[in-house]
mmCIF file of C-alpha atoms in Angstrom:
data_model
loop_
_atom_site.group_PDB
_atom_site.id
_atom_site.type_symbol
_atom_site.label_atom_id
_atom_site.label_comp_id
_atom_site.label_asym_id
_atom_site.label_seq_id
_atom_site.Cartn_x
_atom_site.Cartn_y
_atom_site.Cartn_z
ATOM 1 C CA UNK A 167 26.629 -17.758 -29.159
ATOM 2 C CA UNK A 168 22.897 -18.618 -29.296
ATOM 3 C CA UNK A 169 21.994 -21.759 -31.780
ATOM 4 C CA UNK A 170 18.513 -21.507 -33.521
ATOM 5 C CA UNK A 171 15.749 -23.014 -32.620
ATOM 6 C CA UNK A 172 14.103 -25.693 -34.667
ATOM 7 C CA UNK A 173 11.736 -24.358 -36.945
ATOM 8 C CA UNK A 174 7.973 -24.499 -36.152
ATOM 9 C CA UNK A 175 5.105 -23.079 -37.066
ATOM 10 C CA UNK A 176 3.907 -20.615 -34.718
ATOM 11 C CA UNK A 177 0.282 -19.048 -36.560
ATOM 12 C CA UNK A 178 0.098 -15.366 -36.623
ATOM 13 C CA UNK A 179 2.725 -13.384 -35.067
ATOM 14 C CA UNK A 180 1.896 -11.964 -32.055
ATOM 15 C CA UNK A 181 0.529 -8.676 -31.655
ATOM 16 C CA UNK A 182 2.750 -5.786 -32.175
ATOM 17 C CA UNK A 183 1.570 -3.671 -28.950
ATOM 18 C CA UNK A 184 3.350 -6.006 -26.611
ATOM 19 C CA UNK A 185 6.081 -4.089 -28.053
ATOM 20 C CA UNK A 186 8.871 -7.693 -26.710
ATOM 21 C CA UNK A 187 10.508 -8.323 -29.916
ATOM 22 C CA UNK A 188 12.946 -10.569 -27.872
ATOM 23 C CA UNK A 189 12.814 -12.094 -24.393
ATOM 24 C CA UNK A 190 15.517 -13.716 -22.740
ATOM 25 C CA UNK A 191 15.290 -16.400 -20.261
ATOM 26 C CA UNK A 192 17.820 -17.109 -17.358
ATOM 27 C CA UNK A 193 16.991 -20.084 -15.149
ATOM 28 C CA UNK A 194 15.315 -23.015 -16.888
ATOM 29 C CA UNK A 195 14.986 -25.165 -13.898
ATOM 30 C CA UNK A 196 11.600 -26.758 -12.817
ATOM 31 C CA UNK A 197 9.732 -23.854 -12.838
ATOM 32 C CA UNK A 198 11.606 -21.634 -15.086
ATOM 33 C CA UNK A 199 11.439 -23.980 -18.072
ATOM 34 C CA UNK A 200 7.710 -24.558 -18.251
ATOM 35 C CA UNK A 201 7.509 -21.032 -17.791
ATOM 36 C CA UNK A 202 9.566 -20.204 -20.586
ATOM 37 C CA UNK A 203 7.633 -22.884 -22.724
ATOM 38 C CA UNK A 204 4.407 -20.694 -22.364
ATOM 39 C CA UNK A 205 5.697 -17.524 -23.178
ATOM 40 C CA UNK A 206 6.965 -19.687 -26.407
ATOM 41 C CA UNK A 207 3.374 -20.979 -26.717
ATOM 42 C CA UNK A 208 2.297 -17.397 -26.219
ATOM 43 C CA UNK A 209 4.077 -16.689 -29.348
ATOM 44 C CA UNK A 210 7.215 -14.588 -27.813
ATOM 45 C CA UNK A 211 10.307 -15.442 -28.889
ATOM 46 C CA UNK A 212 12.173 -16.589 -26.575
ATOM 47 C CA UNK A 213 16.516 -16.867 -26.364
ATOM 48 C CA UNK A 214 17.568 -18.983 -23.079
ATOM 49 C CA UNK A 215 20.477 -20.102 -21.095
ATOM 50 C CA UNK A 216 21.023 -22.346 -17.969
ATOM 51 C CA UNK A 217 23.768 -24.881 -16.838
ATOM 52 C CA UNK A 218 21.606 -27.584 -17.800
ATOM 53 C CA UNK A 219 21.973 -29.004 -20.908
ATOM 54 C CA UNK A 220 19.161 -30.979 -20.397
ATOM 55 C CA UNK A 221 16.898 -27.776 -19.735
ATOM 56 C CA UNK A 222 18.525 -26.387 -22.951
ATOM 57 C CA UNK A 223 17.798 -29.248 -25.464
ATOM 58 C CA UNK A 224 14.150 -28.912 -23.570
ATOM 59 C CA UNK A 225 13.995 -25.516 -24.623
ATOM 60 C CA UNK A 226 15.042 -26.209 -28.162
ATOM 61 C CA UNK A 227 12.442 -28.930 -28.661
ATOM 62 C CA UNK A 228 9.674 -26.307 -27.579
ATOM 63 C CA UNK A 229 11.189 -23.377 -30.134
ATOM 64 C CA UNK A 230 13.574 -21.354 -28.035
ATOM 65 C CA UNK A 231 17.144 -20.213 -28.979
ATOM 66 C CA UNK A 232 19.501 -22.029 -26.863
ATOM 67 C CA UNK A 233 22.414 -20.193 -26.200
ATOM 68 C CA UNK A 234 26.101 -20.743 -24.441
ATOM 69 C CA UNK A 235 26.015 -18.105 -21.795
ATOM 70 C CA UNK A 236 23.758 -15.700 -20.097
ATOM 71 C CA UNK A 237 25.639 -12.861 -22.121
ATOM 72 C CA UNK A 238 24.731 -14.055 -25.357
ATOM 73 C CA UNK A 239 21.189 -14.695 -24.388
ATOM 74 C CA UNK A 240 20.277 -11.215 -23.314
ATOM 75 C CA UNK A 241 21.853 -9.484 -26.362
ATOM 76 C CA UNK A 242 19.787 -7.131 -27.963
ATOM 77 C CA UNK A 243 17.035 -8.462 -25.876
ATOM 78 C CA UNK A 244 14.204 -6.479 -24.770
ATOM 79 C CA UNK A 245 13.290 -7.701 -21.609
ATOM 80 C CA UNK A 246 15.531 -10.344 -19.544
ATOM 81 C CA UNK A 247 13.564 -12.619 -17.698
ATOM 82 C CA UNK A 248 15.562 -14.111 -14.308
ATOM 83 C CA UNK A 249 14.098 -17.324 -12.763
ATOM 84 C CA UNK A 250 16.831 -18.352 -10.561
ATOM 85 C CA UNK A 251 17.936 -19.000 -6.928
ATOM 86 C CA UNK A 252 18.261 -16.070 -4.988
ATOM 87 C CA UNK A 253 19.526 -12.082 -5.483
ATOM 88 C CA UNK A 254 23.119 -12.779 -5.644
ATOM 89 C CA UNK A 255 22.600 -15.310 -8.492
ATOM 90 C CA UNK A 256 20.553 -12.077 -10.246
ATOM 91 C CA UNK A 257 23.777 -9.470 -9.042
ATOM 92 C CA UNK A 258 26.250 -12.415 -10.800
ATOM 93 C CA UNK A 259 24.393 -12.994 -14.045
ATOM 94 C CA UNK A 260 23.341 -9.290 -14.741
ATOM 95 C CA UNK A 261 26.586 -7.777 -13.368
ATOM 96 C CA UNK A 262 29.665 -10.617 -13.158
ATOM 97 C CA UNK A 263 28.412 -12.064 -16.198
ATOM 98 C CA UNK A 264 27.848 -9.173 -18.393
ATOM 99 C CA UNK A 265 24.135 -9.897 -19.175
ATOM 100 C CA UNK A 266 22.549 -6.156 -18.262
ATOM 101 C CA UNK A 267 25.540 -4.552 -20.881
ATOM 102 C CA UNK A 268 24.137 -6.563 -23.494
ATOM 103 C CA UNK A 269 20.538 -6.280 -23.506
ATOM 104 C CA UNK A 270 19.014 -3.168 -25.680
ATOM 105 C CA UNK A 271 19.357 0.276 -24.087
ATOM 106 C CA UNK A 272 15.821 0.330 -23.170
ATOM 107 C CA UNK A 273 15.216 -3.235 -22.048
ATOM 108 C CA UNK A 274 13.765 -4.541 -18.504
ATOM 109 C CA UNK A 275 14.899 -6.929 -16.166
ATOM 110 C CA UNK A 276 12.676 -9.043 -14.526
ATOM 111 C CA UNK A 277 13.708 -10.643 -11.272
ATOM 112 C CA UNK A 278 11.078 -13.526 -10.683
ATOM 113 C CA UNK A 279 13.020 -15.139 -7.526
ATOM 114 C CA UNK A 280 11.664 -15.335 -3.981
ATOM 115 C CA UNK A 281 14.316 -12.458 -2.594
ATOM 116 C CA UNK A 282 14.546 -10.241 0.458
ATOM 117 C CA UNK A 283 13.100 -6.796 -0.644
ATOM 118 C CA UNK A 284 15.879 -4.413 0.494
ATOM 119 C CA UNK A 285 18.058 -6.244 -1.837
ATOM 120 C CA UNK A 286 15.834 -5.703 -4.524
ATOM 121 C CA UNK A 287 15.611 -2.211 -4.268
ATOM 122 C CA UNK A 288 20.116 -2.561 -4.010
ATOM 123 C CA UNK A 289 19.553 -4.817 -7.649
ATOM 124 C CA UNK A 290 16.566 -1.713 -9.112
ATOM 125 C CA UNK A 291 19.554 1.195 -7.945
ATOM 126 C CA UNK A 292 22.445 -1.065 -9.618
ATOM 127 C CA UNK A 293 20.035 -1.414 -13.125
ATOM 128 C CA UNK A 294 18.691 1.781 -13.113
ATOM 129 C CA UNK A 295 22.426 3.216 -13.142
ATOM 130 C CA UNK A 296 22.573 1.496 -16.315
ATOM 131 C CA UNK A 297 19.809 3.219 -18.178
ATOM 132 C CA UNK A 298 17.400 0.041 -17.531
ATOM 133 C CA UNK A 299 14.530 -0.985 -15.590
ATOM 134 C CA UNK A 300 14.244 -3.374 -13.155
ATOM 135 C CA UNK A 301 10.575 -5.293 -12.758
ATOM 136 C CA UNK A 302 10.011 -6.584 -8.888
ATOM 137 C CA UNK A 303 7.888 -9.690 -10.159
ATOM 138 C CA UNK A 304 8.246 -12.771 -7.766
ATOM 139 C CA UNK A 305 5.549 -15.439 -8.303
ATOM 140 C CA UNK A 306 3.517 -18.177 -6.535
ATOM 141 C CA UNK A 307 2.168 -21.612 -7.549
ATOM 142 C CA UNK A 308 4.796 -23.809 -7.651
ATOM 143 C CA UNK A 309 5.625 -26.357 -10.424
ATOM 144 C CA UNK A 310 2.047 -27.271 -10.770
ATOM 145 C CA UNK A 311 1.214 -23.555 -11.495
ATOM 146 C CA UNK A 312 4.598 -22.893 -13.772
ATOM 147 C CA UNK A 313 3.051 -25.763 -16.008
ATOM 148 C CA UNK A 314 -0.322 -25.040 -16.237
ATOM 149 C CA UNK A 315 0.240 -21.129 -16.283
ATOM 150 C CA UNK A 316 -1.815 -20.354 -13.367
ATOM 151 C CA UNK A 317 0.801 -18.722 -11.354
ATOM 152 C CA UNK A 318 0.319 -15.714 -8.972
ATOM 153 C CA UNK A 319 2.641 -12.995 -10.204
ATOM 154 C CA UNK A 320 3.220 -10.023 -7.874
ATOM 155 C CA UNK A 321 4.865 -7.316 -9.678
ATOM 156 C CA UNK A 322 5.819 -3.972 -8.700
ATOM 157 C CA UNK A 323 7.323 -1.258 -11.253
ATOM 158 C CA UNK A 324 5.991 2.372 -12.221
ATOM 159 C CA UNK A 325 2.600 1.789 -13.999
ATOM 160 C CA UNK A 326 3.834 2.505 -17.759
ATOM 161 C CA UNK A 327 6.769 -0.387 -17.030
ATOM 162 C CA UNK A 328 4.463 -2.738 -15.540
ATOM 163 C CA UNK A 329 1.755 -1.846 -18.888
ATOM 164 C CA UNK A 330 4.828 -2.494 -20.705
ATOM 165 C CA UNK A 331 5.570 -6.105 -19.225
ATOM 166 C CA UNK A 332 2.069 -7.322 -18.592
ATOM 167 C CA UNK A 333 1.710 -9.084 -21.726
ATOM 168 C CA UNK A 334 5.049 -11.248 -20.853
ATOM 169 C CA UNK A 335 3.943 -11.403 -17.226
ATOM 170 C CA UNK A 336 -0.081 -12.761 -19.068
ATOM 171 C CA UNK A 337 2.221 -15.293 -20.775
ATOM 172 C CA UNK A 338 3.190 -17.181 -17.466
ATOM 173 C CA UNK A 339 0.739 -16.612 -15.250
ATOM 174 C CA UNK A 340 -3.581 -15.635 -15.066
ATOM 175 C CA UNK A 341 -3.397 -13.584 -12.163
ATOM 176 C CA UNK A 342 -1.307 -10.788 -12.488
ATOM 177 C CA UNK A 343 -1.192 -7.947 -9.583
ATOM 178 C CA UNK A 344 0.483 -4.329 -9.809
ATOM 179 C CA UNK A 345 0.810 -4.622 -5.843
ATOM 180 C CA UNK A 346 3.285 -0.801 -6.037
ATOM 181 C CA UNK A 347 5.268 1.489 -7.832
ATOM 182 C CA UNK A 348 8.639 0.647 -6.022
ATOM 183 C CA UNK A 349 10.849 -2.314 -6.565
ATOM 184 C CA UNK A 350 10.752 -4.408 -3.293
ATOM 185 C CA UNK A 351 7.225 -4.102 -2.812
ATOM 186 C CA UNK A 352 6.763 -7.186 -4.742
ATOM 187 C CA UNK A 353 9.075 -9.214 -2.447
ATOM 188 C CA UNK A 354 7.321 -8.111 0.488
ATOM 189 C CA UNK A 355 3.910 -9.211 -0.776
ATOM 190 C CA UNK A 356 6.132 -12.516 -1.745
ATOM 191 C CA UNK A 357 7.278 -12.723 1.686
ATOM 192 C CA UNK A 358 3.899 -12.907 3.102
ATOM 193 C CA UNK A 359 2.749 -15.200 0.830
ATOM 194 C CA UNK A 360 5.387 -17.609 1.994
ATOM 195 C CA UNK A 361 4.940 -16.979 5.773
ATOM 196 C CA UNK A 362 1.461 -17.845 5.646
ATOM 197 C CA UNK A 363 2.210 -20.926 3.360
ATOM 198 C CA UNK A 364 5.034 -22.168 5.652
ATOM 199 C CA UNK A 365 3.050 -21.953 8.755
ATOM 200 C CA UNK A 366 0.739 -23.407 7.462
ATOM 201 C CA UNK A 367 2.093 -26.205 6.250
ATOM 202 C CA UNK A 368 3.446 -26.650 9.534
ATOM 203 C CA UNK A 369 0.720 -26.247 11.319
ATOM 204 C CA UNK A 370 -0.882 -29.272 9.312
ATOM 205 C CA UNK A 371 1.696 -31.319 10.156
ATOM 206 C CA UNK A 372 1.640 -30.613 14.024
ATOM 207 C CA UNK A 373 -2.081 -31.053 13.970
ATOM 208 C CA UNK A 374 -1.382 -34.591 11.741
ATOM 209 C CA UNK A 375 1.086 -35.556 14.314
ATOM 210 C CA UNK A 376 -1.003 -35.037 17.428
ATOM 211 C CA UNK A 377 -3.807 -37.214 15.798
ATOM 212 C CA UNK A 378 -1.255 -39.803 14.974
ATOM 213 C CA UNK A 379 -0.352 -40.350 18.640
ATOM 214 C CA UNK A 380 -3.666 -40.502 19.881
ATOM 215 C CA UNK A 381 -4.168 -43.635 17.317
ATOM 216 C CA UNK A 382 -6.263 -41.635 14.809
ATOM 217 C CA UNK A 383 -6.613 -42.766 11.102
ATOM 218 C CA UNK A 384 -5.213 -39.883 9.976
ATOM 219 C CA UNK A 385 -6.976 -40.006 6.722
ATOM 220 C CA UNK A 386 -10.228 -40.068 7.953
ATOM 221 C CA UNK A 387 -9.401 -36.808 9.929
ATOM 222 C CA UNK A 388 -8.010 -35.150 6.483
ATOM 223 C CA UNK A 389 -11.908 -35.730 5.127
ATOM 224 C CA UNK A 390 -13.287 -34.135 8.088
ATOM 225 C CA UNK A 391 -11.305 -31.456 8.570
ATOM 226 C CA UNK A 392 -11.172 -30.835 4.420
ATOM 227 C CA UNK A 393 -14.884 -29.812 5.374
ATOM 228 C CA UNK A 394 -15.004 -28.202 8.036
ATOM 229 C CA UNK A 395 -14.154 -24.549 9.300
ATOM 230 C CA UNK A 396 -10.315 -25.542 9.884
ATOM 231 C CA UNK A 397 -9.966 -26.002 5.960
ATOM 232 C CA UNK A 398 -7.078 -24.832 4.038
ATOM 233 C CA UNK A 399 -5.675 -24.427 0.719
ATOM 234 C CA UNK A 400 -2.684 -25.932 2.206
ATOM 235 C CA UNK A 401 -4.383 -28.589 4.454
ATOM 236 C CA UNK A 402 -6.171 -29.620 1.182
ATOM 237 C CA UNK A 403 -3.288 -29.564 -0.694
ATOM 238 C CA UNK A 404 -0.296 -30.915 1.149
ATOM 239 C CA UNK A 405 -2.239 -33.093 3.636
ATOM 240 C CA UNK A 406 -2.504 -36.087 1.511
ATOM 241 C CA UNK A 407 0.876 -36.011 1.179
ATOM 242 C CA UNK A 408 1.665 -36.318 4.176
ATOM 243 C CA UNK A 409 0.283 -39.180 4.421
ATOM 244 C CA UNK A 410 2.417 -40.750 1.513
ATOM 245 C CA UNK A 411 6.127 -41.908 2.494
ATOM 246 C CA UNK A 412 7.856 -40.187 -0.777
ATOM 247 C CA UNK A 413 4.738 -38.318 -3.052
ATOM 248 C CA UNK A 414 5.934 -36.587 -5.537
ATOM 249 C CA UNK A 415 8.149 -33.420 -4.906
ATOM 250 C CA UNK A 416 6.375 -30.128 -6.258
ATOM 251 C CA UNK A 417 8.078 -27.712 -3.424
ATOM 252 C CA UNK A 418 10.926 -28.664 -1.436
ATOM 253 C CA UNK A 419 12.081 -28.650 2.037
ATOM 254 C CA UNK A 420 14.778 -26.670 1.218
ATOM 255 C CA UNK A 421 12.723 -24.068 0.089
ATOM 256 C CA UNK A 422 10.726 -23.162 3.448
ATOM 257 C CA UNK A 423 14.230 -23.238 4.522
ATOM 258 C CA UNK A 424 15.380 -20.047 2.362
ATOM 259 C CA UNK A 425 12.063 -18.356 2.242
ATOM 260 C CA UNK A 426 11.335 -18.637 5.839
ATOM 261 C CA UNK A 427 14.483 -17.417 6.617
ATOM 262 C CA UNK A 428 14.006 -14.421 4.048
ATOM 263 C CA UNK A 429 10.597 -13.828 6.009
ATOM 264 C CA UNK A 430 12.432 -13.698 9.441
ATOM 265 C CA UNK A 431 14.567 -11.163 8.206
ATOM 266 C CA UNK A 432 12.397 -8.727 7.080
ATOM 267 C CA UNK A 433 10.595 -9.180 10.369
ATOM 268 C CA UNK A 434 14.171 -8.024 12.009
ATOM 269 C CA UNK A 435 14.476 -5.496 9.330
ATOM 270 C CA UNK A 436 11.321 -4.160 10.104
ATOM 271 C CA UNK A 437 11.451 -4.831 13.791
ATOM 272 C CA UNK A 438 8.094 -6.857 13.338
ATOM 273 C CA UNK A 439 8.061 -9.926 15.777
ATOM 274 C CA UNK A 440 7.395 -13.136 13.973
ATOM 275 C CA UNK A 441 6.943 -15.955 16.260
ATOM 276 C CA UNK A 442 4.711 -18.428 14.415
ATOM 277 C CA UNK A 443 7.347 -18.072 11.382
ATOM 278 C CA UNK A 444 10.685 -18.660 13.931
ATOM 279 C CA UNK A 445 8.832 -21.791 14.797
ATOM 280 C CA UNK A 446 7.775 -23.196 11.451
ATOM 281 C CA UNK A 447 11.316 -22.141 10.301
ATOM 282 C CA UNK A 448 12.687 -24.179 12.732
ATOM 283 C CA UNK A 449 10.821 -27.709 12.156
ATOM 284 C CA UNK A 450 11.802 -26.817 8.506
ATOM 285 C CA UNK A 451 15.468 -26.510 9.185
ATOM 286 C CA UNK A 452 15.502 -29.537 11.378
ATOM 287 C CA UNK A 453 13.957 -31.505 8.506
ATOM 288 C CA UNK A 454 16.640 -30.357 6.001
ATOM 289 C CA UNK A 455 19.332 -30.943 8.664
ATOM 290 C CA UNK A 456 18.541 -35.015 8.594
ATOM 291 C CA UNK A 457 18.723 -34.910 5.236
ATOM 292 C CA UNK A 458 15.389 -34.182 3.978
ATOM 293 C CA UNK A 459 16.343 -30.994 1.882
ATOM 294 C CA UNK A 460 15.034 -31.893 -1.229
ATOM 295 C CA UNK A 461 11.742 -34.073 0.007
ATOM 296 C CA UNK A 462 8.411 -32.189 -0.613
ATOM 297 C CA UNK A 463 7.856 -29.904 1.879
ATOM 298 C CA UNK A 464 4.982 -32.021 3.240
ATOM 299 C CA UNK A 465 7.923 -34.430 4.910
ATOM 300 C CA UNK A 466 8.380 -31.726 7.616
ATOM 301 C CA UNK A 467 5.510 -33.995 9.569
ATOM 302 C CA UNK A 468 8.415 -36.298 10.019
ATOM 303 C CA UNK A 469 9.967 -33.731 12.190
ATOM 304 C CA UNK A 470 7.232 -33.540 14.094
ATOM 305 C CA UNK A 471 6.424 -37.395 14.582
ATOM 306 C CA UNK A 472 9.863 -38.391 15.495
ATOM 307 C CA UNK A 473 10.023 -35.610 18.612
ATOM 308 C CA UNK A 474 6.755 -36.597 19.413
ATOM 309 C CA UNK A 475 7.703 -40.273 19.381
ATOM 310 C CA UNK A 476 5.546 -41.553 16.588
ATOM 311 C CA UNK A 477 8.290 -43.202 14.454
ATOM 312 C CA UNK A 478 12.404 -43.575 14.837
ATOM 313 C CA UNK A 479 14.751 -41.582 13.893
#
């Protein structure tokens, strides 16, 4: 059962060609719920469910239907919106849980997670089955960019479903790519995305480390190298935080852990040798294992300085 949302006064309704009469919204954790507070800002309404109560009075306060089950939120619904954890969280919801029977006949799911692409096309075989349509639509930008609505969305669908969706896809995110026609193709361009952001990240914090040891202030060297021709969005980004003890977590550890791992196998899928990712995958993993999981990705320098002897363990 869904409960109504408190009522507010939207304006105008929004425009009849985005042809979404209902959207429903699985996954309302940090990223899905300011997500799902745009498209509600963006006028859509918007019926959501998630194991947090906490996310679901959120969603309330901001206009959405809260509702007691993933079943009940996609009823009648004409696209079904998944933010969660990983493919087999998607396979249980739309398939163990009974949420891809209960959307309209000619509704679309949209699978936002960071997944490996071969089971994305398994998930677009399994919904298509079903008279539906799945949308291959992973994103990048983090918290940050799920709050301000600046995300990178990648999406890949046949051009008349992705016309279809754009407006929704608008609603969480100002860049907005049709990277293919097949479902997967948006996880691989996903995939990328996260090998270049994990090595990178790494690489900052091996560079951060070797300065460290040879007695350099370190954030002297983030001005000069914020200006120079080693400059990064990531060294600009996440080096500051390294130098902070516990900033603020906007991506965790954890994360690199999964998506790094999703980028190593595609490389095996693909048999495309991935060195620079094994590695970066490994300092990651060995930050997680000493119980660093859920620190801000930024912490894997303390990988890096204890092996190299500039702190304890």
């Amino acid at each position: 059962m869904c409960r109504p949302s408190p009522s507010i006064n939207r304006g105008e309704r929004r425009d009849k060609e985005q042809q979404m009469n209902q959207l429903a919204f699985i996954g309302l954790g940090s990223m899905g719920l300011p997500m799902a507070r745009n498209l509600l800002s963006a006028r859509f309404p918007v019926a959501g469910f998630d194991m947090n109560p906490r996310a679901l009075a959120a969603l309330a306060d901001a206009g959405g239907r809260v509702c007691d089950s993933a079943r009940d939120a996609a009823r009648g619904a004409d696209a079904l919106i998944l933010m969660v954890v990983n493919a087999t969280q998607a396979e249980q919801i739309l398939f163990d849980e009974g949420a891809l029977e209960s959307l309209a006949d000619d509704a679309l799911v949209v699978l936002m997670a960071t997944c490996p692409s071969a089971a994305v096309a398994r998930l677009a075989e399994r919904v298509a089955a079903v008279g539906r349509q799945l949308v291959d639509a992973p994103v990048s930008g983090g918290v940050v960019g799920a709050r301000a609505r600046t995300l990178s969305i990648m999406a890949a669908a046949p051009a008349a479903v992705f016309e279809r969706i754009f407006p929704v896809l608008r609603g969480m995110g100002d860049k907005v790519f049709h990277v293919g026609e097949e479902p997967g193709q948006g996880a691989v361009v996903k995939t990328v995305n996260q090998l270049l952001c994990g090595v990178h990240i790494a690489a900052v914090a091996e560079a951060f480390s070797l300065a460290r040891k040879a007695g350099v202030d370190l954030q002297v060297l983030l001005e000069i190298m914020s200006g120079s021709a080693a400059a990064s969005w990531m060294l600009k980004d996440r080096g500051p935080r390294m130098l902070r003890d516990d900033p603020e977590v906007t991506s965790a550890i954890d994360i690199f852990v999964k998506d790094l791992g999703i980028v190593l196998a595609s490389g095996s899928d693909s048999r495309v040798a991935l060195p620079l990712a094994a590695a970066a995958h490994q300092m990651f993993l060995a930050t997680a294992g000493r119980g660093l999981g859920q620190a801000d990705d930024s912490q894997v320098i303390q990988s890096y300085d204890l092996i190299n002897g500039n702190c304890q363990a």
